[in-house]
Amino acid sequence: MTATAVRGRARTRFPTGTALGLGSAVLYLSLIVLIPLAFVAWKSLEEGPGGFWASVTTPDAWAALTLTIGASILVALINLVMGTLIAWVLVRDRFPGKGVVDTLIDLPFALPTIVAGLVLLALYGPDSPLGVNLAYTRAGVVLALLFVTLPFVVRTVQPVLIELDQDMEQAAASLGASNLQTFRRIILPNLMPAMLSGMALAFTRSIAEFGSTVLISGNLPFKTQVAAVNIFSQIEGDNLSGAAAISTLLLIVALVALIAVDLLQRWGRHRG
Amino acid sequence: MVKRLIVLIYLLFLLVLPVGLIAWRTFGDGLGAFFEALTSSSALHAFQVTLIVAVWAVVLNTIFGVGAAILLVRHEFPGKRLLNALIDLPMAVSPVVVGLALILVYGRFGPFGGWLEGRGIQIIFSTPGMVLATVFVALPLVVRAVVPVLEELGDEQEQAATTLGASRWQTFLRITLPGIRWALAYGVVLCLARSLGEYGAVAVVSGRLVDQTQTLTLFVEERFQNFDQPAAFAAATALALIAVLTLLLTKFLRPKG
């Protein structure tokens, strides 16, 4: 830390190429990302902290926020278990068609969110061939979020599991440890940082999700309307400062989760 | 064995059956109906808008992505870690918030938007705004694909070329670019897929004007809400086919190791 600071001060002038490139990159990033996001934060505080608080605690906004955060926590936990299990099967199990399953895991990332919503509505909507109708329910919202967040935990746990040395497990087993003991004492501690960071990524994606929930939630305020959809209807209703306040709150929650990921990864690296 | 069964059933009901069902419903009435639904004038217009927006966004993000990757890997400057972190920021922002942010700055009542409108340039509810929104959501993809390969490549060959009298541009074209070409292709494919499929951010900034600013994803939603299921399913299947193609391409292009 100090070394870089000293080096930075010693070379206050860097090559023109660097300066030009850095200038253009920062300009591009500022015009498209940073200035617009700063305007959201600024707009949300237009009427002071009291106005901000009033905007996020209107009954419909508050209902949307609590639903979003509650559903996202549930989705993150299901992903923690199912994602780890899927990664386990993909790494340790052998069966025909495993390569296809492995490729399919990334499909939710490649599929446009509105298509994901439509696809789920086709199977779990009013015309469901299975007779399961989750349209306009909170279960439908959770289902849509599970679909779009599927790859996160799988793809963070999988590489760690591939690298994991099986010698330790064999040693534990030969010393008389049961399968459960080996899992709890040897495997789980090694996988935990990756599992948690995958879970945090799934959580941040869930609280931000819009497209996949639009069709299946039916956008019913107080019942199935998630935060992003609430922001959307506020924008349509020309209440930009209300929309900005909820947006800012979502951004803060996402940043806290991302910082948590970063800390977890560092913690994992120190232990590894 | 039990684990495998649980995983396969979970994936079957969450992923395979829903996606399979939509393909089956679309092609159930034959290929003719599929193409008929996709060649209506609204659908064709939506294709055109989608393509224009996606190509602009990919070109801009590719230029930025390669430049930023070289900057992050080959150059030293204060604030490098901050820049690195800021490039990932778009991933954490809800698409709807992206739209709102752009409206606040580039909308009629925004500082830039008002100024540009005075000069006859409209950003929001028109193509430039949609390009900006798409650039925003797909911004990190090319950078993140190129950075690791550039790091692995090292700069020995580039230095050798410079020593032998190659200009900076020659070094880039003859040494750097060939070295990163597969990673770049991987990033471009990811960026293109994301751009073609973006819904939320574009829904906000486009104003969703049918036959004007309607992209393919907006077409899917609008047709579905208007009870035109065949058209919605056909367009959704077309987008899903693009997604599957992307998946296969990226599997082939992904840097090994």
Coordinates of C-alpha atoms in Angstrom, one line a residue:
Chain A
M1 CA 0.0 0.0 0.0
T2 CA 2.7 2.5 1.1
A3 CA 5.0 1.3 -1.6
T4 CA 2.5 2.1 -4.4
A5 CA 1.7 5.4 -2.9
V6 CA 5.4 6.4 -2.8
R7 CA 5.9 5.1 -6.4
G8 CA 2.9 7.1 -7.5
R9 CA 4.2 10.3 -6.0
A10 CA 7.7 9.8 -7.5
R11 CA 6.2 9.5 -11.0
T12 CA 3.6 12.2 -11.0
R13 CA 3.9 12.5 -14.8
F14 CA 3.1 9.4 -16.8
P15 CA 3.4 8.8 -20.5
T16 CA 1.1 10.7 -22.9
G17 CA -0.3 7.4 -24.1
T18 CA -1.4 6.4 -20.6
A19 CA -2.9 9.9 -19.9
L20 CA -4.8 9.9 -23.2
G21 CA -6.1 6.3 -22.7
L22 CA -7.0 6.9 -19.1
G23 CA -8.7 10.2 -20.0
S24 CA -10.9 8.6 -22.7
A25 CA -11.8 5.6 -20.5
V26 CA -12.8 7.8 -17.6
L27 CA -14.8 10.1 -19.8
Y28 CA -16.7 7.1 -21.4
L29 CA -17.4 5.6 -18.0
S30 CA -18.4 8.9 -16.5
L31 CA -20.8 9.9 -19.3
I32 CA -22.6 6.5 -19.4
V33 CA -22.3 5.1 -15.9
L34 CA -21.0 7.4 -13.2
I35 CA -22.7 10.8 -13.9
P36 CA -26.1 9.1 -14.5
L37 CA -25.8 7.1 -11.3
A38 CA -24.8 10.2 -9.3
F39 CA -27.9 11.9 -10.6
V40 CA -30.0 9.1 -9.2
A41 CA -28.5 9.5 -5.8
W42 CA -28.8 13.3 -6.0
K43 CA -32.4 13.2 -7.2
S44 CA -33.3 10.9 -4.3
L45 CA -32.1 13.5 -1.9
E46 CA -33.8 16.4 -3.6
E47 CA -36.2 16.9 -0.8
G48 CA -33.7 16.0 2.0
P49 CA -33.3 12.8 4.0
G50 CA -36.9 13.2 5.2
G51 CA -38.2 13.2 1.6
F52 CA -36.0 10.1 0.8
W53 CA -37.4 8.3 3.8
A54 CA -41.0 9.2 2.9
S55 CA -40.5 7.9 -0.7
V56 CA -39.2 4.5 0.3
T57 CA -41.8 4.0 3.1
T58 CA -44.9 4.7 1.0
P59 CA -47.1 1.6 1.5
D60 CA -46.6 0.2 -2.1
A61 CA -42.8 1.0 -2.2
W62 CA -42.3 -0.5 1.3
A63 CA -44.3 -3.6 0.4
A64 CA -42.3 -4.0 -2.9
L65 CA -38.9 -3.6 -1.0
T66 CA -39.7 -6.1 1.7
L67 CA -41.0 -8.6 -0.8
T68 CA -37.9 -8.1 -2.9
I69 CA -35.4 -8.5 -0.1
G70 CA -37.3 -11.4 1.5
A71 CA -37.7 -13.3 -1.8
S72 CA -34.0 -12.6 -2.6
I73 CA -32.8 -14.0 0.8
L74 CA -34.9 -17.1 0.2
V75 CA -33.6 -17.5 -3.4
A76 CA -30.0 -17.0 -2.2
L77 CA -30.5 -19.7 0.4
I78 CA -32.0 -22.2 -2.0
N79 CA -29.2 -21.4 -4.5
L80 CA -26.6 -22.0 -1.7
V81 CA -27.9 -25.6 -1.2
M82 CA -29.0 -26.5 -4.8
G83 CA -26.0 -24.7 -6.5
T84 CA -23.5 -26.5 -4.3
L85 CA -25.3 -29.8 -4.9
I86 CA -25.3 -29.2 -8.7
A87 CA -21.6 -28.3 -8.7
W88 CA -20.9 -31.4 -6.6
V89 CA -22.7 -33.7 -9.1
L90 CA -21.0 -32.0 -12.1
V91 CA -17.5 -32.5 -10.6
R92 CA -17.7 -35.8 -8.7
D93 CA -20.4 -37.7 -10.5
R94 CA -20.2 -39.5 -13.8
F95 CA -23.1 -40.1 -16.1
P96 CA -23.9 -39.9 -19.8
G97 CA -25.0 -36.4 -20.9
K98 CA -23.0 -34.6 -18.1
G99 CA -21.4 -32.3 -20.6
V100 CA -24.9 -31.2 -21.9
V101 CA -26.1 -30.5 -18.3
D102 CA -22.9 -28.5 -17.6
T103 CA -23.5 -26.3 -20.7
L104 CA -27.2 -25.9 -19.9
I105 CA -26.3 -24.3 -16.5
D106 CA -25.3 -21.1 -18.3
L107 CA -28.6 -20.9 -20.3
P108 CA -30.2 -18.5 -17.8
F109 CA -27.3 -16.0 -18.4
A110 CA -27.7 -16.2 -22.1
L111 CA -31.5 -16.1 -22.2
P112 CA -33.1 -12.6 -22.3
T113 CA -35.0 -12.1 -19.0
I114 CA -38.3 -11.4 -20.7
V115 CA -38.0 -14.7 -22.5
A116 CA -37.2 -16.4 -19.2
G117 CA -40.4 -15.0 -17.7
L118 CA -42.5 -16.0 -20.7
V119 CA -41.0 -19.5 -20.7
L120 CA -41.8 -20.0 -17.0
L121 CA -45.3 -18.6 -17.5
A122 CA -45.9 -21.2 -20.3
L123 CA -45.2 -24.1 -17.9
Y124 CA -46.4 -22.6 -14.6
G125 CA -49.1 -20.2 -15.8
P126 CA -52.8 -20.4 -16.4
D127 CA -52.4 -22.8 -19.4
S128 CA -50.0 -25.1 -17.4
P129 CA -49.8 -28.6 -18.8
L130 CA -48.8 -29.7 -15.3
G131 CA -51.8 -28.1 -13.7
V132 CA -49.6 -25.8 -11.5
N133 CA -50.6 -22.2 -11.8
L134 CA -48.1 -19.8 -10.1
A135 CA -49.0 -16.7 -12.2
Y136 CA -49.6 -13.6 -10.1
T137 CA -48.3 -15.3 -6.9
R138 CA -45.2 -14.8 -4.8
A139 CA -44.1 -18.3 -5.5
G140 CA -44.0 -17.3 -9.2
V141 CA -41.7 -14.4 -8.3
V142 CA -39.4 -16.8 -6.4
L143 CA -39.4 -19.2 -9.3
A144 CA -38.4 -16.5 -11.8
L145 CA -35.6 -15.4 -9.5
L146 CA -34.4 -19.0 -9.0
F147 CA -34.2 -19.3 -12.8
V148 CA -32.2 -16.2 -13.5
T149 CA -29.7 -16.8 -10.6
L150 CA -29.1 -20.5 -11.2
P151 CA -25.5 -20.2 -12.5
F152 CA -24.0 -18.1 -9.7
V153 CA -23.3 -20.6 -7.0
V154 CA -22.7 -23.5 -9.4
R155 CA -20.0 -21.5 -11.3
T156 CA -18.3 -20.2 -8.2
V157 CA -18.2 -23.5 -6.3
Q158 CA -17.3 -25.7 -9.3
P159 CA -13.7 -24.6 -9.9
V160 CA -12.9 -24.8 -6.1
L161 CA -14.3 -28.3 -6.0
I162 CA -12.2 -29.3 -9.1
E163 CA -9.1 -28.0 -7.3
L164 CA -9.9 -29.6 -4.0
D165 CA -7.5 -32.4 -3.1
Q166 CA -9.2 -35.7 -2.5
D167 CA -6.3 -37.0 -0.4
M168 CA -7.6 -35.2 2.7
E169 CA -11.0 -36.8 2.3
Q170 CA -9.4 -40.3 1.8
A171 CA -7.2 -39.7 4.9
A172 CA -10.3 -38.7 6.9
A173 CA -12.2 -41.7 5.7
S174 CA -9.3 -44.1 6.5
L175 CA -9.1 -42.7 10.0
G176 CA -12.8 -43.7 10.5
A177 CA -14.7 -40.5 9.7
S178 CA -18.2 -41.0 8.5
N179 CA -19.3 -39.4 5.2
L180 CA -21.1 -36.7 7.0
Q181 CA -18.1 -36.0 9.3
T182 CA -15.8 -35.8 6.2
F183 CA -18.2 -33.4 4.5
R184 CA -18.6 -31.2 7.6
R185 CA -15.0 -31.1 8.7
I186 CA -13.1 -31.3 5.4
I187 CA -15.2 -30.3 2.4
L188 CA -17.5 -27.7 3.7
P189 CA -14.8 -25.4 5.2
N190 CA -13.0 -25.4 1.9
L191 CA -16.0 -24.7 -0.2
M192 CA -17.6 -22.1 2.2
P193 CA -16.0 -18.9 0.8
A194 CA -17.0 -19.8 -2.8
M195 CA -20.5 -20.8 -1.7
L196 CA -21.0 -17.6 0.2
S197 CA -19.7 -15.4 -2.6
G198 CA -21.9 -17.2 -5.1
M199 CA -24.8 -16.7 -2.8
A200 CA -24.1 -13.0 -2.4
L201 CA -24.0 -12.6 -6.2
A202 CA -27.3 -14.4 -6.5
F203 CA -28.7 -12.1 -3.9
T204 CA -27.6 -8.9 -5.6
R205 CA -29.0 -10.2 -9.0
S206 CA -32.3 -11.0 -7.3
I207 CA -32.9 -7.6 -5.7
A208 CA -32.2 -5.9 -9.1
E209 CA -34.2 -8.3 -11.2
F210 CA -36.9 -6.9 -13.5
G211 CA -37.6 -8.6 -16.8
S212 CA -38.2 -12.1 -15.7
T213 CA -40.7 -11.1 -13.0
V214 CA -42.8 -8.7 -15.1
L215 CA -45.0 -11.3 -16.8
I216 CA -45.3 -13.9 -14.1
S217 CA -45.8 -11.5 -11.2
G218 CA -48.7 -9.7 -12.9
N219 CA -47.4 -6.6 -11.2
L220 CA -49.9 -6.5 -8.3
P221 CA -48.9 -3.8 -5.8
F222 CA -48.8 -5.1 -2.2
K223 CA -48.8 -8.7 -3.4
T224 CA -46.3 -9.6 -6.2
Q225 CA -44.8 -6.3 -7.2
V226 CA -41.0 -6.4 -6.7
A227 CA -38.9 -3.3 -6.2
A228 CA -37.6 -2.9 -9.8
V229 CA -41.2 -3.2 -11.1
N230 CA -42.3 -0.6 -8.6
I231 CA -39.5 1.8 -9.8
F232 CA -40.7 1.2 -13.3
S233 CA -44.3 2.1 -12.5
Q234 CA -43.1 5.2 -10.6
I235 CA -41.1 6.3 -13.7
E236 CA -44.2 5.7 -15.9
G237 CA -46.2 7.8 -13.4
D238 CA -43.6 10.6 -13.7
N239 CA -42.6 10.3 -10.0
L240 CA -38.9 10.4 -10.7
S241 CA -37.7 11.4 -7.2
G242 CA -39.7 8.5 -5.7
A243 CA -38.2 6.2 -8.2
A244 CA -34.8 7.6 -7.5
A245 CA -35.1 7.0 -3.8
I246 CA -36.0 3.3 -4.1
S247 CA -33.3 2.9 -6.7
T248 CA -30.7 4.4 -4.4
L249 CA -31.8 2.1 -1.6
L250 CA -31.4 -0.9 -4.0
L251 CA -27.9 0.4 -5.0
I252 CA -26.8 0.6 -1.4
V253 CA -28.0 -2.9 -0.6
A254 CA -26.3 -4.2 -3.7
L255 CA -23.0 -2.4 -2.8
V256 CA -23.1 -3.8 0.7
A257 CA -23.6 -7.3 -0.6
L258 CA -20.7 -6.8 -3.1
I259 CA -18.3 -5.5 -0.5
A260 CA -19.3 -8.5 1.6
V261 CA -18.3 -10.7 -1.4
D262 CA -15.0 -9.0 -1.7
L263 CA -14.2 -9.4 2.0
L264 CA -15.2 -13.1 1.8
Q265 CA -13.0 -13.7 -1.2
R266 CA -10.0 -12.1 0.6
W267 CA -10.8 -14.2 3.7
G268 CA -10.9 -17.3 1.5
R269 CA -7.5 -16.4 -0.1
H270 CA -5.9 -15.9 3.4
R271 CA -7.1 -19.3 4.5
G272 CA -6.2 -20.9 1.2
Chain B
M1 CA -27.1 -41.4 -7.1
V2 CA -29.7 -39.7 -5.0
K3 CA -27.9 -36.4 -5.4
R4 CA -27.7 -36.9 -9.2
L5 CA -31.5 -37.5 -9.2
I6 CA -32.3 -34.4 -7.2
V7 CA -30.1 -32.3 -9.4
L8 CA -31.6 -33.6 -12.6
I9 CA -35.2 -33.2 -11.4
Y10 CA -34.5 -29.7 -10.2
L11 CA -32.9 -28.7 -13.6
L12 CA -35.7 -30.5 -15.5
F13 CA -38.5 -28.5 -13.9
L14 CA -36.6 -25.2 -13.6
L15 CA -34.9 -25.1 -16.9
V16 CA -35.4 -27.9 -19.4
L17 CA -39.2 -28.3 -19.4
P18 CA -40.1 -24.6 -19.5
V19 CA -37.6 -23.8 -22.4
G20 CA -38.6 -27.0 -24.2
L21 CA -42.3 -26.3 -23.9
I22 CA -42.0 -22.9 -25.5
A23 CA -40.1 -24.3 -28.4
W24 CA -42.7 -27.1 -28.7
R25 CA -45.6 -24.6 -28.6
T26 CA -43.9 -22.4 -31.2
F27 CA -43.1 -25.1 -33.7
G28 CA -46.3 -27.1 -32.9
D29 CA -48.1 -25.2 -35.7
G30 CA -45.3 -25.9 -38.1
L31 CA -42.4 -23.8 -39.3
G32 CA -44.7 -21.8 -41.6
A33 CA -46.6 -20.3 -38.7
F34 CA -43.3 -19.5 -37.0
F35 CA -41.9 -17.6 -39.9
E36 CA -45.2 -15.9 -40.6
A37 CA -45.3 -14.5 -37.1
L38 CA -41.7 -13.3 -37.4
T39 CA -42.2 -11.5 -40.8
S40 CA -45.1 -9.2 -39.8
S41 CA -44.0 -5.6 -40.4
S42 CA -43.9 -4.9 -36.6
A43 CA -41.7 -7.9 -36.0
L44 CA -39.3 -7.1 -38.9
H45 CA -39.1 -3.5 -37.6
A46 CA -38.3 -4.8 -34.1
F47 CA -35.6 -7.0 -35.6
Q48 CA -34.1 -4.0 -37.3
V49 CA -34.2 -1.7 -34.2
T50 CA -32.6 -4.5 -32.1
L51 CA -29.8 -5.0 -34.6
I52 CA -29.0 -1.3 -35.0
V53 CA -28.9 -0.8 -31.2
A54 CA -26.9 -4.0 -30.6
V55 CA -24.3 -3.3 -33.3
W56 CA -23.6 0.2 -32.0
A57 CA -23.4 -1.0 -28.4
V58 CA -21.0 -3.8 -29.3
V59 CA -18.7 -1.6 -31.4
L60 CA -18.5 1.0 -28.6
N61 CA -18.0 -1.5 -25.9
T62 CA -15.4 -3.4 -27.9
I63 CA -13.3 -0.3 -28.5
F64 CA -13.7 0.7 -24.8
G65 CA -13.1 -2.9 -23.6
V66 CA -9.8 -3.4 -25.5
G67 CA -8.6 0.1 -24.5
A68 CA -9.5 -0.3 -20.9
A69 CA -8.0 -3.8 -20.7
I70 CA -4.7 -2.6 -22.1
L71 CA -4.8 0.3 -19.7
L72 CA -5.4 -1.9 -16.7
V73 CA -2.9 -4.6 -17.6
R74 CA 0.0 -2.7 -19.3
H75 CA -0.1 0.7 -17.7
E76 CA 0.6 2.1 -14.2
F77 CA -1.4 5.0 -12.8
P78 CA -2.9 6.1 -9.5
G79 CA -6.5 5.0 -9.0
K80 CA -6.1 1.8 -11.0
R81 CA -7.9 -0.3 -8.4
L82 CA -10.7 2.2 -8.4
L83 CA -11.1 2.1 -12.1
N84 CA -11.0 -1.7 -12.1
A85 CA -13.8 -1.8 -9.5
L86 CA -15.9 0.9 -11.3
I87 CA -15.9 -1.1 -14.5
D88 CA -17.8 -3.9 -12.7
L89 CA -20.3 -1.5 -11.3
P90 CA -23.0 -1.9 -14.0
M91 CA -23.4 -5.6 -13.0
A92 CA -24.8 -4.5 -9.6
V93 CA -27.3 -2.0 -11.1
S94 CA -30.9 -3.0 -11.8
P95 CA -31.8 -2.5 -15.5
V96 CA -34.6 -0.2 -14.5
V97 CA -32.3 2.0 -12.5
V98 CA -30.0 2.2 -15.5
G99 CA -33.0 3.5 -17.5
L100 CA -33.9 6.0 -14.8
A101 CA -30.3 7.2 -14.5
L102 CA -30.1 7.9 -18.2
I103 CA -33.5 9.7 -18.2
L104 CA -32.3 12.0 -15.4
V105 CA -29.2 13.1 -17.3
Y106 CA -30.2 12.8 -21.0
G107 CA -34.0 13.3 -20.7
R108 CA -35.7 16.5 -21.8
F109 CA -35.4 18.0 -18.3
G110 CA -31.9 16.7 -17.7
P111 CA -28.8 18.9 -18.0
F112 CA -27.3 17.3 -21.1
G113 CA -30.7 16.2 -22.6
G114 CA -32.1 19.8 -22.4
W115 CA -29.0 21.2 -24.0
L116 CA -28.9 18.6 -26.8
E117 CA -32.7 19.0 -27.4
G118 CA -32.1 22.7 -28.0
R119 CA -29.8 21.6 -30.9
G120 CA -32.4 19.1 -32.3
I121 CA -30.8 15.9 -30.9
Q122 CA -33.1 13.6 -29.0
I123 CA -31.5 10.9 -26.8
I124 CA -34.3 9.5 -24.7
F125 CA -37.2 7.8 -26.5
S126 CA -35.0 7.4 -29.4
T127 CA -32.1 5.2 -30.7
P128 CA -29.2 7.0 -29.0
G129 CA -30.8 6.5 -25.6
M130 CA -31.3 2.8 -26.3
V131 CA -27.7 2.5 -27.3
L132 CA -26.5 4.2 -24.1
A133 CA -28.7 1.9 -22.0
T134 CA -27.4 -1.2 -23.8
V135 CA -23.8 0.0 -23.5
F136 CA -24.3 0.5 -19.8
V137 CA -25.6 -3.0 -19.1
A138 CA -23.0 -4.8 -21.3
L139 CA -20.0 -2.6 -20.4
P140 CA -17.9 -5.0 -18.3
L141 CA -18.1 -8.0 -20.6
V142 CA -15.3 -7.3 -23.2
V143 CA -12.9 -5.9 -20.5
R144 CA -13.4 -9.0 -18.3
A145 CA -12.9 -11.4 -21.2
V146 CA -9.6 -9.7 -22.4
V147 CA -7.9 -8.8 -19.1
P148 CA -6.9 -12.3 -18.0
V149 CA -5.5 -13.3 -21.5
L150 CA -3.6 -10.0 -21.7
E151 CA -2.1 -10.7 -18.3
E152 CA -1.1 -14.2 -19.3
L153 CA 0.4 -13.1 -22.6
G154 CA 3.0 -10.8 -21.0
D155 CA 4.6 -7.9 -22.7
E156 CA 7.9 -9.4 -23.9
Q157 CA 6.8 -9.7 -27.6
E158 CA 5.4 -6.2 -27.5
Q159 CA 8.6 -4.8 -26.1
A160 CA 10.6 -6.7 -28.7
A161 CA 8.5 -5.2 -31.5
T162 CA 9.0 -1.7 -30.1
T163 CA 12.7 -2.2 -29.8
L164 CA 12.8 -3.3 -33.5
G165 CA 11.2 0.0 -34.4
A166 CA 7.5 -0.8 -34.6
S167 CA 5.1 2.0 -33.9
R168 CA 2.6 1.7 -31.1
W169 CA -0.2 1.1 -33.6
Q170 CA 1.9 -1.5 -35.5
T171 CA 2.6 -3.3 -32.3
F172 CA -1.0 -3.4 -31.4
L173 CA -2.2 -4.7 -34.8
R174 CA 0.6 -7.2 -35.3
I175 CA 1.3 -8.5 -31.7
T176 CA -1.3 -7.6 -29.2
L177 CA -4.5 -8.1 -31.3
P178 CA -3.5 -11.6 -32.6
G179 CA -2.7 -12.6 -29.1
I180 CA -6.0 -11.7 -27.6
R181 CA -8.2 -12.5 -30.6
W182 CA -10.0 -15.5 -29.1
A183 CA -10.6 -13.8 -25.8
L184 CA -11.8 -10.8 -27.7
A185 CA -14.2 -12.9 -29.8
Y186 CA -15.5 -14.5 -26.6
G187 CA -16.1 -11.1 -25.1
V188 CA -17.8 -9.7 -28.2
V189 CA -20.1 -12.7 -28.4
L190 CA -21.1 -12.3 -24.7
C191 CA -21.6 -8.5 -25.3
L192 CA -23.7 -9.1 -28.5
A193 CA -25.9 -11.6 -26.7
R194 CA -26.5 -9.3 -23.8
S195 CA -27.2 -6.4 -26.1
L196 CA -29.7 -8.4 -28.2
G197 CA -31.5 -9.6 -25.1
E198 CA -31.6 -6.5 -23.0
Y199 CA -35.1 -5.7 -21.8
G200 CA -35.5 -3.6 -18.6
A201 CA -33.1 -0.7 -19.4
V202 CA -34.4 -0.4 -22.9
A203 CA -38.0 -0.6 -21.8
V204 CA -37.5 2.5 -19.7
V205 CA -35.5 4.7 -22.1
S206 CA -37.3 3.7 -25.3
G207 CA -40.7 4.9 -24.3
R208 CA -41.9 1.6 -25.9
L209 CA -43.3 3.1 -29.1
V210 CA -44.6 0.3 -31.3
D211 CA -43.0 0.3 -34.8
Q212 CA -40.6 3.0 -33.7
T213 CA -38.4 2.2 -30.7
Q214 CA -39.6 -1.4 -30.1
T215 CA -36.9 -4.0 -29.9
L216 CA -37.4 -7.7 -30.1
T217 CA -37.6 -8.2 -26.3
L218 CA -40.1 -5.3 -26.1
F219 CA -42.1 -6.9 -28.9
V220 CA -42.3 -10.2 -27.0
E221 CA -43.8 -8.4 -24.0
E222 CA -46.1 -6.2 -25.9
R223 CA -47.5 -9.0 -28.1
F224 CA -48.0 -11.2 -25.0
Q225 CA -49.9 -8.4 -23.1
N226 CA -52.1 -8.0 -26.2
F227 CA -53.0 -11.7 -26.3
D228 CA -51.1 -12.4 -29.5
Q229 CA -49.4 -15.5 -28.1
P230 CA -48.2 -16.9 -31.4
A231 CA -46.1 -13.8 -32.2
A232 CA -44.8 -13.5 -28.6
F233 CA -43.8 -17.2 -28.5
A234 CA -42.2 -17.1 -32.0
A235 CA -40.1 -14.0 -31.1
A236 CA -39.2 -15.5 -27.7
T237 CA -38.1 -18.7 -29.5
A238 CA -36.0 -16.7 -31.9
L239 CA -34.3 -15.0 -29.0
A240 CA -33.9 -18.4 -27.2
L241 CA -32.3 -19.8 -30.3
I242 CA -29.8 -16.9 -30.4
A243 CA -29.1 -17.6 -26.7
V244 CA -28.4 -21.3 -27.4
L245 CA -26.1 -20.4 -30.3
T246 CA -24.3 -17.9 -28.0
L247 CA -23.9 -20.7 -25.4
L248 CA -22.3 -23.0 -27.9
L249 CA -20.1 -20.3 -29.4
T250 CA -18.8 -19.2 -25.9
K251 CA -18.2 -22.9 -25.0
F252 CA -16.0 -23.1 -28.0
L253 CA -14.3 -19.8 -27.5
R254 CA -13.9 -19.7 -23.8
P255 CA -10.2 -19.5 -22.8
K256 CA -9.1 -22.9 -21.5
G257 CA -7.5 -23.4 -18.1

